[in-house]
Amino acid sequence: MISATDLPIRAWRKSSYSGQNGGNCLEVADDHTATTLPVRDSKNPHGPVLLFTDQAWTAFLAHVRDGQPDIR
């Protein structure tokens, strides 16, 4: 399992869909590599990180924008 401390990331940014109330927030690191996008839980900044390919992240965002977040 990869943790946030294992990656040489300078800055994480919170999702624009995350509220300011400390709820379910995602953070992404845009400066990692050209082929992967690290994603972490903002409430657990030293915890596990998910790595998405560009294609997988684009597909995920398309499903969310279409109102279909229940991806199986």
Coordinates of C-alpha atoms in Angstrom, one line a residue:
M1 CA 0.0 0.0 0.0
I2 CA 1.3 3.4 -0.9
S3 CA 1.0 6.2 1.7
A4 CA 1.1 9.9 1.1
T5 CA 4.5 10.1 2.8
D6 CA 6.0 7.7 0.2
L7 CA 5.4 10.1 -2.7
P8 CA 7.5 13.1 -3.5
I9 CA 4.5 15.5 -3.8
R10 CA 5.0 19.2 -3.2
A11 CA 1.3 20.2 -3.0
W12 CA -2.1 18.6 -2.7
R13 CA -5.3 20.5 -3.7
K14 CA -8.7 19.8 -2.3
S15 CA -11.5 18.9 -4.8
S16 CA -13.7 21.8 -5.8
Y17 CA -16.6 19.6 -4.9
S18 CA -15.5 19.3 -1.3
G19 CA -17.3 21.5 1.2
Q20 CA -15.7 23.6 3.8
N21 CA -17.4 21.7 6.6
G22 CA -14.7 19.0 7.0
G23 CA -16.8 16.3 5.4
N24 CA -15.9 13.8 2.8
C25 CA -13.0 15.6 1.0
L26 CA -10.6 14.4 -1.7
E27 CA -7.3 15.9 -2.4
V28 CA -5.4 15.4 -5.6
A29 CA -1.7 16.0 -6.6
D30 CA -1.4 17.4 -10.1
D31 CA 2.4 17.5 -10.1
H32 CA 3.2 13.8 -9.6
T33 CA 3.7 12.4 -13.1
A34 CA 2.2 12.7 -16.5
T35 CA 0.5 9.3 -16.4
T36 CA -0.9 9.0 -12.8
L37 CA -3.0 11.1 -10.5
P38 CA -2.6 10.5 -6.7
V39 CA -5.8 10.9 -4.7
R40 CA -6.0 10.9 -0.9
D41 CA -8.5 11.5 1.9
S42 CA -8.0 15.0 3.3
K43 CA -8.9 13.9 6.8
N44 CA -6.0 11.3 6.7
P45 CA -3.1 13.1 4.9
H46 CA -0.5 10.5 5.9
G47 CA -2.7 7.6 5.0
P48 CA -3.1 5.5 1.9
V49 CA -3.1 7.1 -1.6
L50 CA -4.9 5.8 -4.7
L51 CA -3.1 6.2 -8.0
F52 CA -5.3 6.6 -11.0
T53 CA -4.3 6.5 -14.7
D54 CA -5.3 9.5 -16.7
Q55 CA -7.9 7.4 -18.5
A56 CA -9.4 6.1 -15.3
W57 CA -9.6 9.5 -13.7
T58 CA -11.2 11.0 -16.8
A59 CA -13.8 8.2 -16.9
F60 CA -14.5 8.7 -13.2
L61 CA -15.1 12.4 -13.6
A62 CA -17.3 11.8 -16.6
H63 CA -19.5 9.4 -14.6
V64 CA -19.7 11.9 -11.7
R65 CA -20.6 14.8 -14.1
D66 CA -23.3 12.6 -15.7
G67 CA -24.8 12.0 -12.3
Q68 CA -23.7 8.4 -12.2
P69 CA -21.2 8.2 -9.2
D70 CA -22.1 4.6 -8.4
I71 CA -19.4 2.9 -10.5
R72 CA -19.2 -0.8 -10.2

